[in-house]
Amino acid sequence: AIVLFAHLDSSKANKKPADQQPTLSDSETAGSSDANPGIESDINNDPASERPLYSFGVLSDLHLQYGQDDYGGVADFQRALTYLQDRVSFTCISGDLVAWAGYGDVEYFGTINYMEQYKKCIEQYAGSMPVYECAGNHETYPQQGVSGTIDVDLWRETTGKELYYSFSQGDDVFIFLSLKSTNKNDLFADGGLNWLEETLETNKNKRCFVFQHCPALSDKSADPSGIWSSLMDGTSGKEFVSLMKKYKNVVWFHGHTHVTLNIDEYPVSDVWGYKSVHVPSLVSPRFYDESENMLQDYYFDEDGNKVWGSLFSEGYIVDVYENKIVINGVNFAAGSNRDCVEV
């Protein structure tokens, strides 16, 4: 499958076929062919030459806050779900669903109600579109800024998912691996990496899409500062990345850094030894300040005007063909007119 980053003419966005809803499963049976079914590095510049097999939405870093309908991501999430539900077969979210997901003061941070807010948004705005997610680092915080371990029961109750799972869409396999903590040497749920390797090995002759929250430290397009992606610099992250390098049929989707599409020069890349798609943030986008080597929530345009991250609420629509995928950038906020979507 050939990876192409493109813009989408929304008038041509395909409706989701009723018979193309995926089914959750623990694993899939691998095909007999040894051919790489997957992803080539070349670019195909004619995405409109055929109809995709199916399309799916991709979001990340929602950072929903309880009781904050017009702030804290709820309005952006509502807009994105409403837009996507008639254009894709399903949507995948690569972590950080909420601001803080522990048990804390309802009036402050760290409350179970944040996860309930996420569930409420899905029920109200996704329609019949399935939504699949993995947990990011924010789901592991019991309160603001405090590292901890994910509440597995809360995760299951809210999402209806395990910390790692897969499903099939046609001949393709979608794989989700959640963070369980922010311990660099123990990021994933017990048995999660072993399960991932077994699942990838079983499906090595199929095209696999892997969703995991954090990019590798080496991926400077996702995180030029190297600060936010340092979470993957421990034994857990290095083992995960080695699996991404081993299986050439995999495309890995990740978020976490909030880097916007206009700053992220290479959001689709294979230069690090694996095929990677960095997903921008639906809420709280960041821009790289080279002079400070850090990500800011604003930048200065060519006229010296300060442009704030609130003008951006981004994600993707991915069109999947037999021999390529097309990554379509979407701004669900569209500048100062936040009710206008640009693709």
Short mmCIF file of C-alpha atoms in Angstrom, two decimals:
data_model
loop_
_atom_site.label_atom_id
_atom_site.label_comp_id
_atom_site.label_asym_id
_atom_site.label_seq_id
_atom_site.Cartn_x
_atom_site.Cartn_y
_atom_site.Cartn_z
CA ALA A 1 0.00 0.00 0.00
CA ILE A 2 1.44 3.33 -0.98
CA VAL A 3 1.33 6.10 1.61
CA LEU A 4 0.24 9.49 0.28
CA PHE A 5 -0.49 12.65 2.23
CA ALA A 6 -3.19 14.64 0.46
CA HIS A 7 -6.21 16.89 0.80
CA LEU A 8 -9.70 15.53 0.41
CA ASP A 9 -12.50 17.01 -1.66
CA SER A 10 -15.30 16.61 0.88
CA SER A 11 -17.92 16.46 -1.86
CA LYS A 12 -16.39 13.17 -2.97
CA ALA A 13 -15.96 11.62 0.46
CA ASN A 14 -17.44 8.14 0.39
CA LYS A 15 -20.33 7.08 2.56
CA LYS A 16 -19.66 4.12 4.79
CA PRO A 17 -21.02 0.86 3.38
CA ALA A 18 -23.40 -0.91 5.75
CA ASP A 19 -21.62 -4.21 5.18
CA GLN A 20 -18.15 -2.86 6.04
CA GLN A 21 -18.33 -2.68 9.82
CA PRO A 22 -15.32 -4.35 11.47
CA THR A 23 -15.54 -7.18 14.00
CA LEU A 24 -13.42 -7.33 17.14
CA SER A 25 -11.21 -10.38 17.50
CA ASP A 26 -8.17 -11.56 19.43
CA SER A 27 -6.21 -12.52 16.33
CA GLU A 28 -6.55 -13.24 12.63
CA THR A 29 -5.34 -16.10 10.46
CA ALA A 30 -2.37 -15.19 8.32
CA GLY A 31 -2.44 -15.72 4.57
CA SER A 32 -0.10 -18.15 2.83
CA SER A 33 1.65 -15.62 0.61
CA ASP A 34 5.13 -14.40 1.57
CA ALA A 35 4.74 -11.24 -0.49
CA ASN A 36 4.79 -7.93 1.35
CA PRO A 37 1.13 -6.85 1.21
CA GLY A 38 1.94 -3.59 2.74
CA ILE A 39 3.40 -0.26 2.18
CA GLU A 40 5.79 1.04 -0.43
CA SER A 41 7.76 4.24 0.00
CA ASP A 42 6.84 5.58 -3.43
CA ILE A 43 4.15 8.19 -3.92
CA ASN A 44 1.13 7.70 -6.16
CA ASN A 45 -0.17 11.09 -7.26
CA ASP A 46 -3.54 10.00 -8.62
CA PRO A 47 -5.69 9.11 -5.57
CA ALA A 48 -8.93 9.88 -7.44
CA SER A 49 -8.30 7.25 -10.11
CA GLU A 50 -10.26 4.59 -8.25
CA ARG A 51 -12.69 4.19 -5.40
CA PRO A 52 -11.23 3.21 -2.01
CA LEU A 53 -12.12 -0.11 -0.43
CA TYR A 54 -13.11 1.79 2.70
CA SER A 55 -12.16 4.90 4.68
CA PHE A 56 -11.52 5.48 8.37
CA GLY A 57 -11.06 8.54 10.57
CA VAL A 58 -8.07 9.12 12.82
CA LEU A 59 -8.00 11.43 15.85
CA SER A 60 -5.69 11.91 18.84
CA ASP A 61 -5.29 13.92 22.03
CA LEU A 62 -8.87 14.95 22.74
CA HIS A 63 -8.12 16.01 26.34
CA LEU A 64 -11.78 16.20 27.29
CA GLN A 65 -12.60 17.99 30.54
CA TYR A 66 -15.71 17.28 32.58
CA GLY A 67 -18.31 20.04 32.63
CA GLN A 68 -16.52 22.10 29.98
CA ASP A 69 -18.70 21.85 26.86
CA ASP A 70 -17.20 24.87 25.09
CA TYR A 71 -13.68 24.34 26.40
CA GLY A 72 -11.53 21.32 27.03
CA GLY A 73 -12.21 19.59 23.75
CA VAL A 74 -15.91 18.70 23.89
CA ALA A 75 -16.95 21.10 21.13
CA ASP A 76 -14.04 19.99 18.93
CA PHE A 77 -14.82 16.31 19.52
CA GLN A 78 -18.50 16.86 18.75
CA ARG A 79 -17.60 18.64 15.51
CA ALA A 80 -15.18 15.91 14.43
CA LEU A 81 -17.52 13.02 15.18
CA THR A 82 -20.44 14.74 13.44
CA TYR A 83 -18.34 15.36 10.36
CA LEU A 84 -16.80 11.88 10.21
CA GLN A 85 -19.85 9.72 10.88
CA ASP A 86 -21.22 9.94 7.32
CA ARG A 87 -17.82 9.82 5.60
CA VAL A 88 -15.95 6.88 7.10
CA SER A 89 -16.62 3.30 8.13
CA PHE A 90 -15.19 3.85 11.63
CA THR A 91 -12.82 6.14 13.56
CA CYS A 92 -9.64 5.29 15.48
CA ILE A 93 -8.24 7.39 18.34
CA SER A 94 -4.60 7.10 19.38
CA GLY A 95 -4.88 8.06 23.03
CA ASP A 96 -5.31 10.90 25.54
CA LEU A 97 -9.08 10.83 25.45
CA VAL A 98 -9.33 12.98 28.57
CA ALA A 99 -7.40 15.57 30.55
CA TRP A 100 -6.89 13.39 33.63
CA ALA A 101 -8.65 10.08 34.16
CA GLY A 102 -8.31 9.25 37.85
CA TYR A 103 -10.52 9.77 40.88
CA GLY A 104 -10.28 13.35 42.11
CA ASP A 105 -12.15 16.52 42.89
CA VAL A 106 -15.06 16.87 40.45
CA GLU A 107 -14.56 20.63 40.43
CA TYR A 108 -10.88 20.32 39.55
CA PHE A 109 -8.84 17.68 37.72
CA GLY A 110 -8.53 13.95 38.01
CA THR A 111 -12.15 12.82 38.03
CA ILE A 112 -13.87 9.69 36.78
CA ASN A 113 -16.37 12.03 35.15
CA TYR A 114 -13.85 12.85 32.42
CA MET A 115 -14.10 9.31 31.09
CA GLU A 116 -17.86 9.47 31.40
CA GLN A 117 -17.73 12.67 29.34
CA TYR A 118 -15.89 10.77 26.60
CA LYS A 119 -18.50 8.00 26.61
CA LYS A 120 -21.29 10.58 26.50
CA CYS A 121 -19.76 12.27 23.46
CA ILE A 122 -19.53 8.96 21.59
CA GLU A 123 -23.15 8.13 22.38
CA GLN A 124 -24.43 11.57 21.35
CA TYR A 125 -22.36 12.44 18.29
CA ALA A 126 -20.88 9.32 16.66
CA GLY A 127 -24.21 8.01 15.39
CA SER A 128 -23.81 4.45 14.11
CA MET A 129 -20.08 4.94 13.43
CA PRO A 130 -17.92 2.62 15.56
CA VAL A 131 -15.09 4.28 17.47
CA TYR A 132 -11.95 2.40 18.56
CA GLU A 133 -9.34 3.77 20.92
CA CYS A 134 -6.19 3.11 22.90
CA ALA A 135 -5.12 4.81 26.13
CA GLY A 136 -2.42 7.47 26.24
CA ASN A 137 -0.48 8.82 29.18
CA HIS A 138 -3.38 10.98 30.40
CA GLU A 139 -5.50 7.93 31.10
CA THR A 140 -2.83 6.82 33.60
CA TYR A 141 -2.87 9.99 35.76
CA PRO A 142 -4.88 9.73 39.00
CA GLN A 143 -4.77 13.55 39.30
CA GLN A 144 -3.24 16.54 37.57
CA GLY A 145 0.40 15.93 36.71
CA VAL A 146 0.73 12.85 38.90
CA SER A 147 2.05 9.67 37.29
CA GLY A 148 0.21 6.48 38.04
CA THR A 149 -1.27 3.34 36.54
CA ILE A 150 -4.40 3.12 34.44
CA ASP A 151 -7.64 2.08 36.12
CA VAL A 152 -8.38 -0.99 34.01
CA ASP A 153 -11.94 -1.37 35.26
CA LEU A 154 -12.73 2.26 34.46
CA TRP A 155 -11.21 1.86 30.98
CA ARG A 156 -13.26 -1.28 30.28
CA GLU A 157 -16.46 0.23 31.64
CA THR A 158 -16.09 3.43 29.60
CA THR A 159 -14.81 2.12 26.29
CA GLY A 160 -15.97 -1.51 26.29
CA LYS A 161 -12.42 -2.50 25.24
CA GLU A 162 -9.40 -4.22 26.72
CA LEU A 163 -6.01 -2.50 26.95
CA TYR A 164 -4.96 -4.35 23.80
CA TYR A 165 -7.15 -5.79 21.07
CA SER A 166 -7.49 -6.12 17.30
CA PHE A 167 -10.15 -6.31 14.63
CA SER A 168 -10.30 -7.03 10.91
CA GLN A 169 -11.61 -4.82 8.15
CA GLY A 170 -11.64 -6.89 4.99
CA ASP A 171 -8.12 -8.27 4.61
CA ASP A 172 -6.59 -5.58 6.84
CA VAL A 173 -5.91 -5.81 10.58
CA PHE A 174 -6.27 -2.95 13.09
CA ILE A 175 -4.26 -3.32 16.29
CA PHE A 176 -4.52 -1.20 19.47
CA LEU A 177 -2.04 -1.15 22.35
CA SER A 178 -2.71 1.13 25.34
CA LEU A 179 -0.29 2.65 27.80
CA LYS A 180 -0.81 1.39 31.33
CA SER A 181 1.65 3.79 33.02
CA THR A 182 4.31 6.42 32.39
CA ASN A 183 7.11 4.18 33.67
CA LYS A 184 9.57 4.13 30.75
CA ASN A 185 10.46 0.51 31.46
CA ASP A 186 6.89 -0.68 32.02
CA LEU A 187 4.66 1.29 29.63
CA PHE A 188 2.30 -1.44 28.50
CA ALA A 189 -0.16 -3.81 30.14
CA ASP A 190 1.21 -7.13 31.33
CA GLY A 191 1.64 -9.38 28.31
CA GLY A 192 0.87 -6.53 25.91
CA LEU A 193 4.14 -6.60 23.99
CA ASN A 194 4.11 -10.40 23.75
CA TRP A 195 0.54 -10.24 22.45
CA LEU A 196 1.55 -7.57 19.95
CA GLU A 197 4.42 -9.65 18.59
CA GLU A 198 2.22 -12.74 18.33
CA THR A 199 -0.51 -10.75 16.56
CA LEU A 200 1.95 -9.22 14.10
CA GLU A 201 3.56 -12.58 13.41
CA THR A 202 0.17 -14.19 12.82
CA ASN A 203 -0.75 -11.42 10.40
CA LYS A 204 2.65 -10.84 8.78
CA ASN A 205 1.19 -11.36 5.31
CA LYS A 206 -1.58 -8.82 5.83
CA ARG A 207 -1.63 -5.05 5.96
CA CYS A 208 -1.65 -4.01 9.63
CA PHE A 209 -2.47 -0.62 11.14
CA VAL A 210 -1.08 -0.22 14.67
CA PHE A 211 -2.32 2.47 17.07
CA GLN A 212 -0.16 3.39 20.08
CA HIS A 213 0.00 6.81 21.69
CA CYS A 214 3.67 7.91 21.82
CA PRO A 215 6.14 8.37 18.95
CA ALA A 216 9.71 7.10 19.11
CA LEU A 217 12.40 9.44 20.41
CA SER A 218 14.18 9.28 17.04
CA ASP A 219 11.16 10.64 15.14
CA LYS A 220 12.05 14.33 14.92
CA SER A 221 9.17 15.09 12.57
CA ALA A 222 6.72 14.14 15.31
CA ASP A 223 8.72 15.84 18.05
CA PRO A 224 11.59 18.12 16.94
CA SER A 225 12.40 18.93 20.57
CA GLY A 226 12.81 15.29 21.61
CA ILE A 227 11.21 16.22 24.93
CA TRP A 228 7.72 14.81 24.63
CA SER A 229 8.79 11.56 22.98
CA SER A 230 11.36 10.78 25.70
CA LEU A 231 8.73 8.54 27.26
CA MET A 232 9.64 5.93 24.62
CA ASP A 233 13.34 5.95 25.52
CA GLY A 234 13.06 3.12 28.05
CA THR A 235 13.09 -0.64 27.55
CA SER A 236 9.34 -0.81 26.79
CA GLY A 237 9.46 1.82 24.08
CA LYS A 238 12.58 0.41 22.47
CA GLU A 239 11.04 -3.07 22.35
CA PHE A 240 7.89 -1.67 20.78
CA VAL A 241 9.85 0.24 18.12
CA SER A 242 11.89 -2.86 17.31
CA LEU A 243 8.65 -4.65 16.43
CA MET A 244 7.60 -1.76 14.19
CA LYS A 245 10.93 -2.12 12.38
CA LYS A 246 10.71 -5.91 12.13
CA TYR A 247 7.30 -6.10 10.45
CA LYS A 248 7.36 -4.20 7.16
CA ASN A 249 3.62 -4.68 6.60
CA VAL A 250 2.80 -2.32 9.49
CA VAL A 251 1.77 1.34 9.48
CA TRP A 252 2.04 2.84 12.97
CA PHE A 253 -0.25 5.74 13.98
CA HIS A 254 0.72 7.81 17.04
CA GLY A 255 -0.02 11.21 18.58
CA HIS A 256 1.05 12.71 21.94
CA THR A 257 3.15 15.70 20.85
CA HIS A 258 0.29 17.84 19.44
CA VAL A 259 2.45 19.03 16.52
CA THR A 260 0.28 20.65 13.83
CA LEU A 261 0.24 19.64 10.18
CA ASN A 262 1.59 22.98 8.97
CA ILE A 263 4.63 22.58 11.26
CA ASP A 264 5.09 18.81 10.95
CA GLU A 265 6.99 18.64 7.65
CA TYR A 266 6.90 14.86 7.35
CA PRO A 267 3.79 13.54 9.17
CA VAL A 268 4.01 10.40 7.00
CA SER A 269 7.48 8.89 7.05
CA ASP A 270 9.51 5.70 6.68
CA VAL A 271 12.96 7.19 7.25
CA TRP A 272 13.32 5.75 10.76
CA GLY A 273 13.08 2.12 9.68
CA TYR A 274 9.32 1.80 10.17
CA LYS A 275 6.24 3.31 8.54
CA SER A 276 4.90 6.06 10.73
CA VAL A 277 1.96 8.48 10.69
CA HIS A 278 1.96 11.21 13.31
CA VAL A 279 -1.57 12.26 14.27
CA PRO A 280 -2.03 15.95 15.23
CA SER A 281 -4.06 16.98 18.24
CA LEU A 282 -7.79 17.59 18.08
CA VAL A 283 -7.27 20.02 20.99
CA SER A 284 -4.29 22.10 22.20
CA PRO A 285 -2.09 22.00 19.06
CA ARG A 286 1.57 22.97 19.39
CA PHE A 287 4.16 24.62 17.15
CA TYR A 288 7.92 24.16 17.25
CA ASP A 289 10.01 27.09 18.46
CA GLU A 290 13.48 26.32 17.11
CA SER A 291 15.16 29.09 19.11
CA GLU A 292 13.90 27.60 22.38
CA ASN A 293 13.89 23.96 21.22
CA MET A 294 10.40 23.50 22.54
CA LEU A 295 6.80 23.23 21.41
CA GLN A 296 4.62 26.32 21.95
CA ASP A 297 0.86 26.83 21.68
CA TYR A 298 1.36 29.70 19.20
CA TYR A 299 3.60 30.78 16.34
CA PHE A 300 4.25 33.99 14.38
CA ASP A 301 3.21 34.12 10.74
CA GLU A 302 5.18 35.84 7.97
CA ASP A 303 3.59 39.19 8.88
CA GLY A 304 4.58 38.86 12.52
CA ASN A 305 1.08 38.10 13.75
CA LYS A 306 0.73 35.63 16.59
CA VAL A 307 -1.32 32.60 15.54
CA TRP A 308 -2.78 30.56 18.37
CA GLY A 309 -3.30 26.82 18.44
CA SER A 310 -7.00 27.30 19.06
CA LEU A 311 -7.36 27.97 15.32
CA PHE A 312 -6.46 24.34 14.64
CA SER A 313 -8.34 21.14 15.47
CA GLU A 314 -6.83 18.46 13.28
CA GLY A 315 -7.05 14.80 12.30
CA TYR A 316 -7.18 12.54 9.25
CA ILE A 317 -9.45 10.68 6.90
CA VAL A 318 -7.58 7.66 5.54
CA ASP A 319 -8.72 6.19 2.22
CA VAL A 320 -7.66 2.56 1.88
CA TYR A 321 -7.09 1.01 -1.54
CA GLU A 322 -5.88 -2.44 -2.51
CA ASN A 323 -2.30 -1.28 -3.06
CA LYS A 324 -2.07 2.08 -1.28
CA ILE A 325 -3.49 4.29 1.41
CA VAL A 326 -4.15 8.03 1.10
CA ILE A 327 -3.81 10.19 4.22
CA ASN A 328 -6.11 13.23 4.06
CA GLY A 329 -5.46 16.06 6.53
CA VAL A 330 -8.54 17.68 8.11
CA ASN A 331 -8.85 20.86 10.16
CA PHE A 332 -12.13 20.50 12.05
CA ALA A 333 -11.89 24.06 13.36
CA ALA A 334 -10.94 25.92 10.15
CA GLY A 335 -9.38 29.00 11.66
CA SER A 336 -11.45 31.63 13.41
CA ASN A 337 -14.68 30.13 12.06
CA ARG A 338 -14.66 27.02 14.23
CA ASP A 339 -17.84 25.63 12.70
CA CYS A 340 -16.28 25.34 9.25
CA VAL A 341 -14.31 22.19 8.36
CA GLU A 342 -11.38 22.37 5.93
CA VAL A 343 -9.91 19.27 4.23
#
